[in-house]
mmCIF file of C-alpha atoms in Angstrom:
data_model
loop_
_atom_site.group_PDB
_atom_site.id
_atom_site.type_symbol
_atom_site.label_atom_id
_atom_site.label_comp_id
_atom_site.label_asym_id
_atom_site.label_seq_id
_atom_site.Cartn_x
_atom_site.Cartn_y
_atom_site.Cartn_z
ATOM 1 C CA UNK A 1 25.577 -9.432 -4.882
ATOM 2 C CA UNK A 2 22.071 -8.852 -6.058
ATOM 3 C CA UNK A 3 18.764 -9.443 -3.808
ATOM 4 C CA UNK A 4 18.049 -12.706 -6.282
ATOM 5 C CA UNK A 5 21.733 -13.733 -5.034
ATOM 6 C CA UNK A 6 20.233 -14.553 -1.708
ATOM 7 C CA UNK A 7 20.417 -10.703 -0.442
ATOM 8 C CA UNK A 8 17.431 -9.952 1.748
ATOM 9 C CA UNK A 9 15.177 -7.740 -0.436
ATOM 10 C CA UNK A 10 14.022 -4.006 1.053
ATOM 11 C CA UNK A 11 10.893 -4.743 3.342
ATOM 12 C CA UNK A 12 7.796 -4.154 1.651
ATOM 13 C CA UNK A 13 8.958 -4.172 -1.934
ATOM 14 C CA UNK A 14 7.392 -7.430 -2.473
ATOM 15 C CA UNK A 15 4.119 -6.208 -1.607
ATOM 16 C CA UNK A 16 4.656 -3.242 -3.372
ATOM 17 C CA UNK A 17 4.838 -5.192 -6.514
ATOM 18 C CA UNK A 18 2.299 -6.941 -5.817
ATOM 19 C CA UNK A 19 -0.146 -3.677 -5.209
ATOM 20 C CA UNK A 20 1.541 -2.351 -8.444
ATOM 21 C CA UNK A 21 0.231 -5.698 -10.501
ATOM 22 C CA UNK A 22 -3.112 -5.199 -8.945
ATOM 23 C CA UNK A 23 -3.577 -1.676 -9.633
ATOM 24 C CA UNK A 24 -2.011 -2.174 -13.651
ATOM 25 C CA UNK A 25 -4.620 -5.009 -13.816
ATOM 26 C CA UNK A 26 -7.591 -3.224 -12.860
ATOM 27 C CA UNK A 27 -9.885 -6.098 -12.174
ATOM 28 C CA UNK A 28 -9.321 -9.242 -9.570
ATOM 29 C CA UNK A 29 -6.254 -11.409 -10.582
ATOM 30 C CA UNK A 30 -5.086 -14.881 -9.033
ATOM 31 C CA UNK A 31 -2.087 -15.510 -7.713
ATOM 32 C CA UNK A 32 -0.840 -16.583 -11.092
ATOM 33 C CA UNK A 33 -1.840 -13.881 -12.975
ATOM 34 C CA UNK A 34 -0.158 -11.132 -10.479
ATOM 35 C CA UNK A 35 3.326 -13.679 -10.512
ATOM 36 C CA UNK A 36 3.157 -12.788 -14.384
ATOM 37 C CA UNK A 37 2.588 -9.319 -14.344
ATOM 38 C CA UNK A 38 5.830 -9.003 -11.128
ATOM 39 C CA UNK A 39 9.160 -8.037 -12.772
ATOM 40 C CA UNK A 40 10.742 -10.489 -10.172
ATOM 41 C CA UNK A 41 10.946 -14.084 -10.929
ATOM 42 C CA UNK A 42 8.751 -15.522 -7.934
ATOM 43 C CA UNK A 43 7.101 -19.013 -7.433
ATOM 44 C CA UNK A 44 3.753 -18.817 -7.405
ATOM 45 C CA UNK A 45 3.152 -19.864 -3.892
ATOM 46 C CA UNK A 46 5.171 -17.102 -3.015
ATOM 47 C CA UNK A 47 2.805 -14.465 -4.334
ATOM 48 C CA UNK A 48 0.002 -16.257 -2.800
ATOM 49 C CA UNK A 49 1.412 -16.184 0.289
ATOM 50 C CA UNK A 50 2.014 -12.094 0.112
ATOM 51 C CA UNK A 51 -1.357 -12.233 -1.305
ATOM 52 C CA UNK A 52 -2.638 -13.819 2.005
ATOM 53 C CA UNK A 53 -0.749 -11.337 4.142
ATOM 54 C CA UNK A 54 -1.964 -8.001 2.079
ATOM 55 C CA UNK A 55 -5.302 -9.627 2.519
ATOM 56 C CA UNK A 56 -5.015 -9.826 6.500
ATOM 57 C CA UNK A 57 -3.793 -6.253 6.464
ATOM 58 C CA UNK A 58 -6.888 -5.561 4.998
ATOM 59 C CA UNK A 59 -4.934 -3.789 1.937
ATOM 60 C CA UNK A 60 -6.485 -6.446 -0.645
ATOM 61 C CA UNK A 61 -9.679 -8.308 -0.735
ATOM 62 C CA UNK A 62 -10.465 -11.426 -2.596
ATOM 63 C CA UNK A 63 -13.390 -13.299 -3.810
ATOM 64 C CA UNK A 64 -13.770 -16.798 -5.082
ATOM 65 C CA UNK A 65 -12.888 -17.109 -8.493
ATOM 66 C CA UNK A 66 -12.516 -20.287 -11.097
ATOM 67 C CA UNK A 67 -9.652 -22.044 -9.556
ATOM 68 C CA UNK A 68 -8.876 -20.472 -6.021
ATOM 69 C CA UNK A 69 -9.530 -16.728 -4.994
ATOM 70 C CA UNK A 70 -8.902 -13.809 -7.050
ATOM 71 C CA UNK A 71 -7.459 -10.623 -5.301
ATOM 72 C CA UNK A 72 -8.072 -7.148 -5.468
ATOM 73 C CA UNK A 73 -6.756 -3.947 -4.132
ATOM 74 C CA UNK A 74 -9.320 -2.292 -1.549
ATOM 75 C CA UNK A 75 -7.409 1.426 -2.238
ATOM 76 C CA UNK A 76 -5.998 3.216 -4.567
ATOM 77 C CA UNK A 77 -2.007 3.945 -4.168
ATOM 78 C CA UNK A 78 -3.222 7.305 -2.763
ATOM 79 C CA UNK A 79 -5.225 5.959 -0.380
ATOM 80 C CA UNK A 80 -2.987 3.267 0.928
ATOM 81 C CA UNK A 81 -0.699 6.261 1.692
ATOM 82 C CA UNK A 82 -3.245 8.086 3.494
ATOM 83 C CA UNK A 83 -3.605 4.831 5.816
ATOM 84 C CA UNK A 84 -0.144 4.496 6.375
ATOM 85 C CA UNK A 85 -0.328 8.251 7.538
ATOM 86 C CA UNK A 86 -2.936 7.418 9.983
ATOM 87 C CA UNK A 87 -1.583 4.319 11.266
ATOM 88 C CA UNK A 88 1.837 6.791 11.914
ATOM 89 C CA UNK A 89 -0.333 8.869 13.686
ATOM 90 C CA UNK A 90 -1.956 6.467 15.895
ATOM 91 C CA UNK A 91 1.314 5.284 16.826
ATOM 92 C CA UNK A 92 2.261 8.071 18.956
ATOM 93 C CA UNK A 93 0.181 9.064 22.090
ATOM 94 C CA UNK A 94 0.204 12.778 21.263
ATOM 95 C CA UNK A 95 -1.138 13.358 18.227
ATOM 96 C CA UNK A 96 -1.246 17.507 18.311
ATOM 97 C CA UNK A 97 2.253 17.645 18.644
ATOM 98 C CA UNK A 98 3.090 15.348 15.635
ATOM 99 C CA UNK A 99 0.651 17.175 13.733
ATOM 100 C CA UNK A 100 2.379 20.462 14.459
ATOM 101 C CA UNK A 101 5.984 19.103 13.668
ATOM 102 C CA UNK A 102 4.099 17.404 10.175
ATOM 103 C CA UNK A 103 2.729 21.051 9.129
ATOM 104 C CA UNK A 104 6.234 22.808 10.488
ATOM 105 C CA UNK A 105 8.047 20.085 7.685
ATOM 106 C CA UNK A 106 5.521 21.006 4.855
ATOM 107 C CA UNK A 107 6.749 22.848 1.751
ATOM 108 C CA UNK A 108 4.812 26.148 1.045
ATOM 109 C CA UNK A 109 3.280 24.595 -1.462
ATOM 110 C CA UNK A 110 1.699 21.887 0.575
ATOM 111 C CA UNK A 111 0.698 23.896 3.501
ATOM 112 C CA UNK A 112 -1.363 26.254 0.664
ATOM 113 C CA UNK A 113 -2.646 22.829 -0.733
ATOM 114 C CA UNK A 114 -3.531 21.480 2.998
ATOM 115 C CA UNK A 115 -5.238 24.905 4.002
ATOM 116 C CA UNK A 116 -7.544 24.373 0.851
ATOM 117 C CA UNK A 117 -8.595 21.203 1.687
ATOM 118 C CA UNK A 118 -9.521 21.784 5.118
ATOM 119 C CA UNK A 119 -11.160 25.074 3.842
ATOM 120 C CA UNK A 120 -13.126 22.769 1.358
ATOM 121 C CA UNK A 121 -14.189 20.216 3.978
ATOM 122 C CA UNK A 122 -15.262 22.910 6.991
ATOM 123 C CA UNK A 123 -17.296 24.343 4.673
#
């Protein structure tokens, strides 16, 4: 059985598809335009609901279009990942321990890159 046969999709799959369509377009898009760029066969109202939810979360912005709203991502995919990392960090009361465990799990290459970035920002 596939997701189109009534099985639930993984959490966030449709939102990720909406964001991918917006990033690929490179300019504000209507719900209908986003729908046509998505691989999943969804109703326009479903896409409009997904866009409204993403807008409420602050992930996409919207402005008046010719007919209804047009939507645009407020960050690129890297910025969105960083936002998720910050949100996860904010959910734990012991930031120091969380950061220490995160650093312990870094590969040597990632640790070198993090040190380089911290050195640049400290100057």
